[in-house]
Structure formats: structure tokens, C-alpha cells
């Protein structure tokens, strides 16, 4: 692969996820923080209108607008559909043949700590992930098993890079500690790209632990679609921890436990994410894989 | 005072505070849970349109619409202004001479645990508060020093009762543990009213600790009104704990601490409440008072 010539740091894809918005603002005030010698770093506030009013989106979720056929469909006219086309234009307007890295900054109400969601299994991403986890051992690595699943996301505009997901933090809230940790990881990503370009990125010493999303489950609902149970207190905030068959998963409003009836152990993430109530997702299930890069 | 003939349990005054909304739904399905022998209990979903779309409000904050002059102003036509008038009508339509208790259910992104905010210093409220804290020792009691400050709130429709504020929970999220604790406190309030009516409410054994709101402070902002600092990690989630002169209060985006420069110890609450960013409130300051009821 050629050298990477451009890295885009994106904030505010969701207008109520403040960490990324304020980080992009900070980088715009102090561009020396994200400058490196071998590539250009640009910043982007993806959904400025949603950021201004402090909501996830104005018309529809921007981070579901990047399917190729939608980007080419002139009849889609919602604010976010148009904004997606603009962003697509920015990222594909010049040097399309040159590799570019996208880092999309998100936050979640789930207790996912710092998670790097790989845009693809491209060897560069694995090398970068190995470098990041060597510096930040607590950083979790997440990947989707199917490429098609992700193809409507902003990060799908490049196979290099991915999403930085941090939490737990409520929508519309700045958490200083998570803000600082996110900034550190962004800085390390830029260092990693620089080292890659200079051929000095260290080889992976240890196998990587990568969580693979294998599906999502909804809250128990009645025939009207109304939620009938909450995340069980024993599962709340336990993202990335083993959920075994028979473990409590939900608690009905009358206090009855609903157990996990799957046949194998899974590792739930996005447990009780506020934005996913409307999407019919109570949590996502992952499997844990150990990947050796040697 | 006459016997209390009516208790109103209000949820969804803010449409993204799910605890109260789902509790009211539960009580509507199982009214026996809130029925008592000496009074009528009614439930109310205060802002159904905001609940439906999952936002705090549609046009303006409903919980700032209950000033008497606004309720009587025919020119105020926002959804919430109209809804406030309807709610005022419901509460004042019959038996206005009879004492009624309002319990307004709220949640907060601040780590305030379970807080009962007294609508007034009426002796009934103090007696009820003493009863509640004898059963729930962790319940915090909060009051405003000035009545006028509260007069635009829904709870101001009666001097009896108050607001139940629970957190930390993100907007748009159900926390099963806090849901159950809130339900227990509501149940105890109803028991307390029943005991009051029957003359069996136990006398207060211990002095009450009541936090009194004495003011609010904003985030540091620049001339454009943009936030320049976050809640300091040392202060985050430390609601009701002493903030002493010289303690760190904010952290700028560049990592500099901003200290509390007041002259006396205060006890901050509503620290980093998401809904208060737009109101220019980073936290409220309270003073702690020990009140003996004997």
C-alpha cells in the first residue's frame, strides 16, 4: 500500500455526542496538535445543524446515510441525506487513489470504555490496532463480521481507520476524563499513521483480542411495540463481560427476570444505549476472537 | 389541616426522563399499587407529545410554564404553555379547597441518587420527609430558599408534596435499579399520606438534613457564549459532597484546573446535568441545614 496522505478526524456525526464535537473544536483552534510530517490531517463537523440544536439528528440518522446507492440517489432530500452527499464529496474529491484514514468520534451511554471499531480487516487497521493496544491496554477492539452491515456508516467511506466509541456518558454531556482519554487515543492514531508512513511502526508482539458483532436483540415488547422490560441490574454496565446461558438479561416492570436463553456465551456491548431504543436494540452480541498477527 | 383527599403522581413532565413515564404507565396498568383507603390517587403524563418523540420538550420547557400570570395569559400558545393550562385545570377543577399532594417524577444525569425536593416548608412536607428518611436513610432532602424561584414549576401547583429526582441516568434510558427504588419511594409517600390522614404517622425521631439551593453557576464561557471548560473529574459525580474554597471545579479543554473561589463550603448538586447546558447551569450550590422537628 502507498503511504497514507490524509487523515480525517470527524466529530458530531451525532449532534448530541459532545466529546467528538468539542475535540474537533479544540483541534481547529490548535491544529499543531494533529499535524504530523508525512500526511495532512483534516477535521470535519459532520452534522453541524444537529450539533447546534443538540440532537442526534435533524431528519434521519446521518450515520445510516452512506450506502453507495443512497449517495447516488438524487431524490433523497432530507438534511442528513444531503449532508452525507456533501461529506462523500469532500472525501472523494481529490486524491481518490491515495489511501485515506477516517476516524469518526462517537460516544455512547453504554459502559464501553474506549473502543476502536475497525472499518475493515485491512492489514493496516490490524497493525494500527496492535500499536494502539500496546500503548492503551484497556482499549477494546471491535469489528463487524459482515461488511454489508456497516456500509451505511460514515466510516465506510474508507476501509482504513474506524470509529472511536467512548462511554458511558449521557447524551448532551461532556465527561472530562473521557474527553482527555479520547484525545490521547486520537493522538496515538496519528502517531501510528506517521510511524506506518515512516516504516517504523513496531511489529505486533501479542495476539489481538477482537470482539466481533454477531447480532443485536431488542427489548421484550408487547403487540403494540411497547417495552415490557428493562436491562437487568446484573447486566447493566457490564459491556464486554461474558453473558452465559441462564444469566439474567432483562427485568420486567413487575420485577421478573428474563434470562439469556442462547446456547453459547456471548459478550454484549451497547447495553442500554439511549439512541438504540428507537432502533429496537437493547444490546449487541459479540464473540471474542484472539487474532495473531505474526 | 384537613385530611388529604387527593394525590397526583406525575410522570413525563420532561419527555426524555423515562423513569417517571414508565412508572406512570405501570401504575395505570395496576392501580391497586397506588390505591389507599383515605384518599384518591391519580396519575398524569404531563407532556405526552414530548414523551412520544423522546425529547425534554416540544416548544419550551413545560416545567417552567406554571407561573400564575402565564397560566392566565391567553396569548401564550406554545404546546407546553397550553398543556400547562390544561394541567392547571385538572388540578384546580374540583375540590380546590381540599389539600392535595403532587409528586412530580424526574430523573437527572447528575449523581443525585434519590432526592425529594420539597414543594414548600409546610409542616406536612417536613413530617412526610421525616417519615421517608426514616424508611429510606439514603434519600436526600432538598429545598429552595425562595418560593418565587420555584413558582414556574409544575410542583408549585400545590404546596404539599414535591419532586422526586433520581440519578445518575442518561436521558432516554431506563435504569432498572433506579426504577425500582423510585417506585419504592412513591409507595412510601402514599403510605405516609395514609398514615397522616389516619393520625398514625410516627413523630420525627431525628433531626432532618435539608439541602437548600442558594444559587447556580455556569460553565466558563468565552464572549461568544461557547463553553471553555468541563466539570473537573474530581468534582464529577460528587453531588452533595462538600466543595471547599480552592477545590477544583472545572477543567479547561487544555487541561487547566479552575478552582472554586467562594469563601465558604457549599454542597453542589445537579453537577453536569445534560438539560442545564442550555440554561447556563453547570451545577447548583446548596447549603446543608439540620432541622429539628421536635
Coordinates of C-alpha atoms in Angstrom, one line a residue:
Chain A
X1 CA 0.0 0.0 0.0
X2 CA 1.1 3.5 -0.7
X3 CA 1.8 6.0 2.1
X4 CA -1.3 7.5 3.8
X5 CA -1.6 11.1 2.7
X6 CA -4.7 12.2 4.5
X7 CA -6.4 11.5 7.9
X8 CA -9.8 12.9 8.6
X9 CA -11.0 13.4 12.2
X10 CA -14.7 13.5 12.3
X11 CA -16.9 14.8 15.2
X12 CA -20.6 15.5 15.5
X13 CA -21.8 12.8 13.3
X14 CA -24.4 12.7 16.0
X15 CA -25.2 16.1 17.3
X16 CA -25.7 15.1 21.0
X17 CA -22.4 13.3 21.4
X18 CA -20.3 16.1 22.7
X19 CA -16.9 14.5 23.1
X20 CA -16.2 14.5 19.4
X21 CA -17.7 17.9 18.8
X22 CA -15.6 19.6 21.4
X23 CA -12.4 17.7 20.3
X24 CA -12.8 18.8 16.7
X25 CA -13.3 22.4 18.0
X26 CA -10.1 22.1 20.1
X27 CA -8.2 20.7 17.1
X28 CA -9.4 23.6 14.9
X29 CA -8.1 26.1 17.5
X30 CA -4.8 24.2 17.9
X31 CA -4.0 22.4 14.6
X32 CA -0.5 21.7 15.7
X33 CA -1.9 19.0 17.9
X34 CA -2.9 16.9 15.0
X35 CA -0.2 17.9 12.5
X36 CA 2.3 15.2 11.5
X37 CA 5.1 15.4 8.9
X38 CA 4.1 12.7 6.4
X39 CA 0.4 13.4 5.9
X40 CA -2.3 16.0 6.1
X41 CA -4.9 15.9 8.9
X42 CA -8.3 17.5 8.3
X43 CA -11.2 17.8 10.7
X44 CA -14.9 17.7 10.0
X45 CA -18.0 18.5 12.0
X46 CA -20.3 16.1 10.2
X47 CA -23.8 17.2 11.3
X48 CA -23.5 20.9 12.2
X49 CA -27.3 21.5 12.3
X50 CA -27.8 18.6 14.8
X51 CA -24.8 19.9 16.8
X52 CA -26.4 23.3 17.0
X53 CA -29.7 22.1 18.4
X54 CA -28.1 19.3 20.4
X55 CA -29.9 16.3 19.0
X56 CA -28.7 13.1 17.4
X57 CA -30.0 14.2 14.1
X58 CA -32.4 16.6 12.4
X59 CA -34.4 14.4 10.0
X60 CA -32.7 10.9 10.0
X61 CA -29.6 9.3 11.5
X62 CA -26.7 10.7 9.4
X63 CA -24.7 7.6 10.3
X64 CA -27.1 5.4 8.3
X65 CA -26.9 7.6 5.1
X66 CA -23.7 6.4 3.5
X67 CA -24.9 3.4 1.4
X68 CA -23.5 3.9 -2.1
X69 CA -26.9 3.8 -3.8
X70 CA -28.2 6.4 -1.4
X71 CA -25.3 8.7 -2.0
X72 CA -26.1 8.5 -5.7
X73 CA -29.8 8.9 -5.4
X74 CA -30.8 12.5 -6.3
X75 CA -34.3 12.0 -4.8
X76 CA -33.2 11.7 -1.2
X77 CA -33.6 15.2 0.2
X78 CA -33.6 15.0 4.0
X79 CA -31.0 17.2 5.7
X80 CA -28.8 14.3 6.5
X81 CA -29.1 12.6 3.1
X82 CA -27.8 15.9 1.6
X83 CA -25.1 16.3 4.2
X84 CA -24.0 12.7 3.5
X85 CA -23.5 13.5 -0.2
X86 CA -21.5 16.6 0.8
X87 CA -19.3 14.6 3.1
X88 CA -18.9 12.0 0.4
X89 CA -17.8 14.8 -2.0
X90 CA -15.3 16.1 0.5
X91 CA -13.7 12.7 0.9
X92 CA -13.7 11.7 -2.7
X93 CA -13.0 15.0 -4.4
X94 CA -9.2 14.8 -4.7
X95 CA -6.5 12.1 -4.5
X96 CA -9.1 9.4 -4.5
X97 CA -6.4 7.0 -5.5
X98 CA -4.5 7.7 -2.3
X99 CA -5.2 5.9 0.9
X100 CA -7.0 7.9 3.5
X101 CA -7.8 7.2 7.1
X102 CA -11.1 8.2 8.7
X103 CA -11.5 8.4 12.5
X104 CA -15.2 9.0 13.4
X105 CA -15.6 10.1 17.0
X106 CA -18.7 8.9 18.9
X107 CA -19.9 8.4 22.4
X108 CA -22.4 6.0 24.0
X109 CA -24.5 5.8 27.1
X110 CA -23.2 2.2 27.4
X111 CA -20.2 1.4 29.6
X112 CA -17.9 0.5 26.7
X113 CA -14.9 2.4 27.9
X114 CA -12.7 3.3 24.9
X115 CA -13.5 1.1 21.9
X116 CA -11.9 1.3 18.4
X117 CA -14.3 -0.1 15.8
X118 CA -12.3 -1.2 12.8
X119 CA -13.7 -0.1 9.5
X120 CA -12.4 -3.3 7.9
X121 CA -9.9 -6.1 8.5
X122 CA -7.4 -4.4 6.2
X123 CA -3.9 -5.3 7.4
X124 CA -3.2 -1.6 8.1
X125 CA -6.1 -1.5 10.6
X126 CA -4.8 -4.6 12.4
X127 CA -1.3 -3.1 12.5
X128 CA -2.7 0.2 13.8
X129 CA -4.9 -1.7 16.4
X130 CA -1.9 -3.6 17.6
X131 CA 0.1 -0.4 18.1
X132 CA -2.8 1.3 19.9
X133 CA -3.5 -1.5 22.3
X134 CA 0.3 -1.7 23.1
X135 CA 0.1 1.9 24.3
X136 CA -3.5 1.7 25.7
X137 CA -4.0 -1.8 27.0
X138 CA -7.6 -1.0 28.1
X139 CA -8.7 -0.1 24.5
X140 CA -11.2 -2.6 23.2
X141 CA -11.2 -3.6 19.6
X142 CA -14.5 -4.3 17.8
X143 CA -15.3 -5.4 14.3
X144 CA -18.3 -6.5 12.3
X145 CA -18.5 -9.9 10.8
X146 CA -20.2 -8.6 7.6
X147 CA -19.0 -5.8 5.5
X148 CA -22.5 -5.1 4.2
X149 CA -23.8 -4.4 7.7
X150 CA -21.6 -1.4 8.0
X151 CA -21.9 0.0 4.5
X152 CA -24.3 2.8 5.5
X153 CA -22.0 4.2 8.1
X154 CA -19.8 7.3 7.7
X155 CA -16.6 5.2 8.4
X156 CA -17.4 3.0 5.4
X157 CA -16.1 5.9 3.2
X158 CA -12.7 4.4 3.7
X159 CA -11.6 0.9 4.6
X160 CA -8.8 2.5 6.7
X161 CA -9.4 3.7 10.2
X162 CA -12.7 3.3 12.0
X163 CA -14.9 4.6 14.8
X164 CA -13.8 5.7 18.3
X165 CA -16.6 4.9 20.6
X166 CA -16.4 6.1 24.3
X167 CA -18.6 5.7 27.2
X168 CA -20.5 5.6 29.4
X169 CA -21.5 9.2 29.0
X170 CA -25.1 10.6 28.7
X171 CA -26.1 12.4 25.5
X172 CA -25.5 16.1 25.8
X173 CA -22.9 15.8 28.4
X174 CA -19.1 16.3 28.5
X175 CA -17.1 14.0 30.7
X176 CA -13.7 15.5 31.2
X177 CA -11.9 12.2 31.9
X178 CA -13.3 10.5 28.7
X179 CA -12.6 13.7 26.7
X180 CA -8.9 13.5 27.7
X181 CA -8.7 9.8 27.1
X182 CA -10.3 10.2 23.7
X183 CA -7.8 12.9 22.8
X184 CA -4.9 10.7 23.8
X185 CA -6.1 7.8 21.6
X186 CA -6.6 10.2 18.6
X187 CA -3.1 11.4 19.1
X188 CA -1.8 7.8 19.2
X189 CA -3.6 7.0 16.0
X190 CA -1.9 9.9 14.3
X191 CA 1.4 8.7 15.7
X192 CA 0.6 5.3 14.4
X193 CA -0.1 6.5 10.9
X194 CA 3.1 8.6 11.0
X195 CA 5.1 5.5 12.0
X196 CA 3.4 3.5 9.3
X197 CA 4.4 6.0 6.7
X198 CA 8.0 6.1 8.0
X199 CA 8.2 2.3 8.2
X200 CA 8.8 2.4 11.9
X201 CA 5.5 1.1 13.3
X202 CA 6.6 -1.7 15.7
X203 CA 5.5 -5.2 14.8
X204 CA 2.7 -6.7 16.9
X205 CA 4.1 -8.5 19.9
X206 CA 1.0 -10.0 21.3
X207 CA -2.1 -11.5 19.8
X208 CA -5.1 -9.1 19.5
X209 CA -8.4 -9.6 21.2
X210 CA -11.1 -8.6 18.7
X211 CA -14.8 -8.6 19.5
X212 CA -17.0 -9.4 16.5
X213 CA -20.6 -8.2 16.4
X214 CA -22.8 -11.2 15.6
X215 CA -26.2 -9.7 16.1
X216 CA -28.5 -7.5 18.1
X217 CA -31.5 -8.2 20.3
X218 CA -34.5 -6.0 21.2
X219 CA -36.2 -5.4 24.5
X220 CA -39.2 -7.6 25.2
X221 CA -42.2 -5.8 23.7
X222 CA -45.9 -6.3 23.6
X223 CA -48.1 -6.4 20.5
X224 CA -48.2 -2.6 20.4
X225 CA -44.4 -2.4 20.4
X226 CA -44.2 -1.1 24.0
X227 CA -41.1 -2.1 26.0
X228 CA -42.0 -4.7 28.7
X229 CA -38.7 -5.0 30.5
X230 CA -35.5 -3.1 31.3
X231 CA -31.9 -4.2 31.2
X232 CA -31.4 -6.3 34.2
X233 CA -29.3 -4.7 37.0
X234 CA -26.9 -7.6 36.9
X235 CA -26.2 -6.9 33.2
X236 CA -26.3 -3.1 33.3
X237 CA -22.8 -1.5 32.7
X238 CA -21.3 -5.0 32.1
X239 CA -20.3 -4.4 28.4
X240 CA -17.7 -6.8 27.1
X241 CA -18.3 -9.3 30.0
X242 CA -19.4 -12.8 29.4
X243 CA -23.2 -13.5 29.3
X244 CA -23.7 -17.2 29.8
X245 CA -26.9 -19.2 29.1
X246 CA -29.2 -18.8 32.1
X247 CA -27.8 -15.4 33.1
X248 CA -30.4 -12.6 33.8
X249 CA -30.7 -10.2 30.9
X250 CA -33.9 -8.2 31.4
X251 CA -36.1 -7.3 34.4
X252 CA -39.8 -6.7 33.8
X253 CA -41.6 -3.7 35.3
X254 CA -43.1 -6.2 37.8
X255 CA -39.7 -7.4 38.9
X256 CA -39.4 -10.7 37.0
X257 CA -36.1 -11.7 35.5
X258 CA -35.8 -12.7 31.8
X259 CA -32.9 -15.0 31.3
X260 CA -30.5 -15.3 28.3
X261 CA -31.6 -18.4 26.6
X262 CA -28.8 -18.6 23.9
X263 CA -26.7 -21.8 23.7
X264 CA -23.3 -20.2 23.9
X265 CA -21.5 -17.5 25.8
X266 CA -21.7 -14.0 24.2
X267 CA -20.1 -10.7 25.1
X268 CA -22.8 -8.0 25.0
X269 CA -22.0 -4.4 24.0
X270 CA -24.0 -1.2 23.5
X271 CA -26.0 -2.4 26.6
X272 CA -28.8 0.2 27.2
X273 CA -27.6 2.7 24.6
X274 CA -30.1 5.6 24.6
X275 CA -30.2 6.1 20.9
X276 CA -30.9 2.4 20.2
X277 CA -34.3 2.3 22.0
X278 CA -35.9 3.6 18.7
X279 CA -33.8 1.2 16.6
X280 CA -35.1 -1.8 18.5
X281 CA -31.7 -2.7 20.0
X282 CA -31.3 -3.4 23.7
X283 CA -27.7 -4.6 23.2
X284 CA -25.5 -6.2 20.6
X285 CA -23.9 -9.6 21.0
X286 CA -20.3 -10.2 20.1
X287 CA -17.9 -13.1 20.1
X288 CA -14.4 -12.8 21.3
X289 CA -11.6 -13.8 18.9
X290 CA -7.9 -13.9 19.5
X291 CA -6.0 -12.9 16.4
X292 CA -2.3 -13.5 15.9
X293 CA -0.6 -11.1 13.5
X294 CA 2.7 -13.0 13.4
Chain B
X1 CA -55.1 21.0 58.1
X2 CA -57.9 18.8 56.7
X3 CA -57.3 15.3 55.6
X4 CA -55.6 14.9 52.2
X5 CA -58.1 13.8 49.7
X6 CA -56.1 13.5 46.5
X7 CA -52.5 12.6 45.5
X8 CA -51.3 13.2 41.9
X9 CA -48.4 11.2 40.6
X10 CA -47.0 13.0 37.6
X11 CA -44.5 11.5 35.1
X12 CA -43.2 12.7 31.8
X13 CA -43.0 16.4 32.7
X14 CA -39.9 16.0 30.6
X15 CA -40.4 13.6 27.8
X16 CA -36.9 12.1 27.9
X17 CA -36.9 11.2 31.6
X18 CA -38.1 7.6 31.3
X19 CA -38.3 6.5 34.9
X20 CA -41.4 8.6 35.7
X21 CA -43.1 7.9 32.3
X22 CA -42.8 4.1 32.7
X23 CA -43.8 4.2 36.4
X24 CA -47.0 6.1 35.5
X25 CA -47.6 3.5 32.8
X26 CA -47.1 0.8 35.3
X27 CA -49.5 2.4 37.9
X28 CA -52.1 2.8 35.1
X29 CA -52.0 -0.9 34.4
X30 CA -52.0 -1.8 38.1
X31 CA -53.9 1.0 40.0
X32 CA -54.1 -1.2 43.1
X33 CA -50.4 -0.4 43.7
X34 CA -51.2 3.2 44.4
X35 CA -54.7 2.9 45.9
X36 CA -55.0 3.7 49.6
X37 CA -58.2 3.9 51.8
X38 CA -58.3 7.5 52.8
X39 CA -57.6 9.4 49.5
X40 CA -57.8 9.2 45.8
X41 CA -54.6 8.7 43.7
X42 CA -54.5 10.0 40.2
X43 CA -51.7 9.7 37.6
X44 CA -50.8 12.1 34.9
X45 CA -48.5 12.0 31.9
X46 CA -47.7 15.7 31.8
X47 CA -46.1 16.1 28.4
X48 CA -47.4 13.3 26.2
X49 CA -46.2 14.8 22.9
X50 CA -42.6 15.1 24.2
X51 CA -42.8 11.6 25.7
X52 CA -43.8 10.3 22.3
X53 CA -40.9 11.9 20.5
X54 CA -38.5 11.3 23.4
X55 CA -37.3 14.9 23.9
X56 CA -37.4 17.0 27.0
X57 CA -40.0 19.3 25.4
X58 CA -41.6 20.2 22.1
X59 CA -41.5 24.1 22.2
X60 CA -40.4 25.2 25.6
X61 CA -39.7 23.5 29.0
X62 CA -43.0 22.6 30.5
X63 CA -41.6 22.7 33.9
X64 CA -41.1 26.5 33.6
X65 CA -44.7 27.2 32.4
X66 CA -46.6 27.3 35.7
X67 CA -46.2 30.9 36.8
X68 CA -49.7 32.2 37.7
X69 CA -49.5 35.1 35.3
X70 CA -48.5 32.7 32.4
X71 CA -51.3 30.3 33.3
X72 CA -53.8 33.2 32.9
X73 CA -52.2 34.7 29.8
X74 CA -54.4 33.8 26.8
X75 CA -51.7 34.9 24.3
X76 CA -49.2 32.1 25.2
X77 CA -49.8 29.4 22.6
X78 CA -46.8 27.1 22.6
X79 CA -47.6 23.4 23.1
X80 CA -46.3 23.5 26.6
X81 CA -48.0 26.7 27.6
X82 CA -51.3 25.2 26.6
X83 CA -50.5 21.9 28.3
X84 CA -49.7 23.8 31.5
X85 CA -53.1 25.4 31.4
X86 CA -54.7 22.1 30.9
X87 CA -52.8 20.6 33.8
X88 CA -53.7 23.6 36.0
X89 CA -57.3 23.0 35.1
X90 CA -57.1 19.3 36.1
X91 CA -55.6 20.2 39.4
X92 CA -57.9 23.1 40.3
X93 CA -61.2 22.0 38.7
X94 CA -62.7 20.3 41.7
X95 CA -62.2 20.3 45.5
X96 CA -59.9 23.2 45.3
X97 CA -60.4 23.8 49.0
X98 CA -59.2 20.4 49.8
X99 CA -55.5 19.7 50.3
X100 CA -53.8 17.8 47.5
X101 CA -50.3 16.3 47.2
X102 CA -48.3 16.4 44.0
X103 CA -45.4 14.1 43.3
X104 CA -43.6 15.0 40.2
X105 CA -41.2 12.3 38.9
X106 CA -38.0 13.4 37.3
X107 CA -34.6 12.0 36.5
X108 CA -31.2 13.6 36.1
X109 CA -27.8 12.9 34.6
X110 CA -26.3 14.1 37.8
X111 CA -25.3 11.6 40.5
X112 CA -28.0 12.8 42.9
X113 CA -29.3 9.3 44.0
X114 CA -32.8 9.7 45.3
X115 CA -33.7 13.2 46.1
X116 CA -37.0 14.6 47.4
X117 CA -37.4 18.3 46.6
X118 CA -40.0 19.7 49.0
X119 CA -42.5 22.0 47.3
X120 CA -42.6 24.1 50.4
X121 CA -41.7 24.1 54.1
X122 CA -45.2 23.3 55.0
X123 CA -45.2 21.2 58.2
X124 CA -46.9 18.4 56.4
X125 CA -43.9 18.1 54.0
X126 CA -41.5 18.1 56.8
X127 CA -43.4 15.4 58.6
X128 CA -43.6 13.4 55.4
X129 CA -39.9 13.9 54.7
X130 CA -39.0 12.7 58.3
X131 CA -41.1 9.6 57.6
X132 CA -39.5 8.9 54.3
X133 CA -35.9 9.3 55.5
X134 CA -36.7 7.0 58.5
X135 CA -37.5 4.3 55.9
X136 CA -35.0 5.4 53.2
X137 CA -32.0 6.7 55.1
X138 CA -30.2 7.5 51.8
X139 CA -33.0 9.7 50.5
X140 CA -31.7 13.3 50.2
X141 CA -33.9 16.3 51.0
X142 CA -33.7 19.5 49.0
X143 CA -35.5 22.8 49.3
X144 CA -35.3 26.2 47.7
X145 CA -34.7 29.2 49.9
X146 CA -37.0 31.4 47.9
X147 CA -40.6 30.4 47.0
X148 CA -40.6 32.7 44.0
X149 CA -37.7 30.8 42.4
X150 CA -39.9 27.7 42.2
X151 CA -43.2 29.3 41.1
X152 CA -42.9 28.4 37.5
X153 CA -42.5 24.6 38.3
X154 CA -45.3 22.1 38.0
X155 CA -44.9 21.2 41.6
X156 CA -45.8 24.7 42.6
X157 CA -49.5 23.9 41.8
X158 CA -49.6 22.6 45.4
X159 CA -47.6 23.5 48.5
X160 CA -47.9 19.8 49.5
X161 CA -45.6 17.2 48.1
X162 CA -42.7 17.9 45.7
X163 CA -40.4 16.5 43.1
X164 CA -38.7 13.1 43.2
X165 CA -35.4 13.5 41.4
X166 CA -33.3 10.3 40.6
X167 CA -30.0 9.8 39.0
X168 CA -27.5 9.4 37.6
X169 CA -29.3 8.1 34.5
X170 CA -28.9 9.4 30.9
X171 CA -31.8 10.9 29.1
X172 CA -33.7 8.4 27.2
X173 CA -32.6 5.5 29.3
X174 CA -34.3 3.2 31.8
X175 CA -32.2 2.1 34.8
X176 CA -33.9 -0.9 36.4
X177 CA -32.4 -0.3 39.8
X178 CA -33.4 3.4 40.0
X179 CA -36.8 2.5 38.6
X180 CA -37.4 0.1 41.5
X181 CA -36.1 2.5 44.1
X182 CA -38.3 5.3 42.7
X183 CA -41.3 3.0 42.9
X184 CA -40.5 2.1 46.5
X185 CA -40.2 5.8 47.5
X186 CA -43.5 6.6 45.7
X187 CA -45.2 3.8 47.6
X188 CA -43.8 5.1 50.9
X189 CA -45.1 8.6 50.1
X190 CA -48.5 7.1 49.7
X191 CA -48.2 5.2 52.9
X192 CA -47.1 8.4 54.6
X193 CA -50.1 10.3 53.4
X194 CA -52.4 7.4 54.5
X195 CA -50.7 7.5 58.0
X196 CA -51.1 11.3 58.1
X197 CA -54.8 11.0 57.4
X198 CA -55.2 8.3 60.0
X199 CA -53.2 10.2 62.6
X200 CA -50.7 7.4 62.8
X201 CA -47.7 9.0 61.1
X202 CA -44.8 8.5 63.5
X203 CA -43.2 11.6 65.1
X204 CA -39.8 12.5 63.8
X205 CA -37.1 10.9 65.9
X206 CA -34.0 12.5 64.4
X207 CA -33.3 16.0 63.0
X208 CA -33.6 16.3 59.2
X209 CA -30.7 17.2 56.9
X210 CA -32.1 19.5 54.3
X211 CA -30.0 21.0 51.5
X212 CA -31.1 24.5 50.5
X213 CA -30.4 25.7 47.0
X214 CA -28.6 29.1 47.2
X215 CA -27.7 29.6 43.6
X216 CA -26.4 28.2 40.3
X217 CA -23.2 28.8 38.4
X218 CA -22.5 28.5 34.7
X219 CA -19.6 26.9 32.8
X220 CA -16.7 29.3 32.0
X221 CA -17.7 30.7 28.5
X222 CA -16.0 32.9 26.0
X223 CA -17.5 36.1 24.6
X224 CA -19.4 34.1 22.0
X225 CA -21.0 32.0 24.8
X226 CA -19.1 28.9 24.0
X227 CA -18.2 26.6 26.9
X228 CA -14.5 26.8 27.8
X229 CA -14.2 24.1 30.4
X230 CA -15.8 20.9 31.6
X231 CA -16.8 19.7 35.1
X232 CA -13.5 18.7 36.7
X233 CA -13.0 14.9 37.1
X234 CA -12.5 15.4 40.9
X235 CA -16.0 17.0 41.1
X236 CA -17.8 14.8 38.6
X237 CA -20.5 12.6 40.3
X238 CA -19.8 14.1 43.7
X239 CA -23.2 15.7 44.2
X240 CA -24.0 16.6 47.8
X241 CA -20.3 16.4 48.8
X242 CA -18.5 19.4 50.3
X243 CA -16.8 21.8 47.8
X244 CA -14.3 23.8 49.7
X245 CA -12.6 27.1 48.7
X246 CA -9.6 26.1 46.5
X247 CA -11.1 22.8 45.3
X248 CA -11.0 22.1 41.6
X249 CA -14.3 22.8 39.9
X250 CA -13.7 22.9 36.1
X251 CA -11.1 21.6 33.7
X252 CA -10.4 23.6 30.5
X253 CA -10.0 21.7 27.2
X254 CA -6.3 22.4 27.5
X255 CA -6.1 20.6 30.9
X256 CA -6.0 23.6 33.3
X257 CA -7.9 23.4 36.5
X258 CA -10.4 26.2 37.5
X259 CA -10.8 26.3 41.3
X260 CA -13.8 27.2 43.4
X261 CA -13.1 30.7 44.7
X262 CA -16.1 31.1 47.0
X263 CA -15.5 31.9 50.7
X264 CA -17.4 29.1 52.3
X265 CA -18.1 25.4 51.8
X266 CA -21.0 24.6 49.5
X267 CA -22.6 21.3 48.5
X268 CA -23.1 21.2 44.7
X269 CA -26.0 19.3 43.1
X270 CA -27.1 18.9 39.5
X271 CA -23.5 18.6 38.6
X272 CA -23.2 18.2 34.8
X273 CA -27.0 17.8 34.2
X274 CA -27.4 17.5 30.4
X275 CA -30.6 19.6 30.3
X276 CA -28.9 22.5 32.1
X277 CA -26.2 23.2 29.5
X278 CA -28.7 25.3 27.5
X279 CA -29.9 27.0 30.7
X280 CA -26.4 28.2 31.6
X281 CA -26.1 26.0 34.7
X282 CA -23.1 23.8 35.4
X283 CA -24.2 23.0 38.9
X284 CA -26.3 24.4 41.7
X285 CA -24.9 25.3 45.1
X286 CA -26.6 24.3 48.3
X287 CA -26.1 24.8 52.0
X288 CA -26.7 22.0 54.4
X289 CA -29.1 22.6 57.3
X290 CA -30.0 20.5 60.2
X291 CA -33.7 20.9 61.1
X292 CA -35.1 19.6 64.3
X293 CA -38.9 19.0 64.2
X294 CA -39.3 18.5 67.9

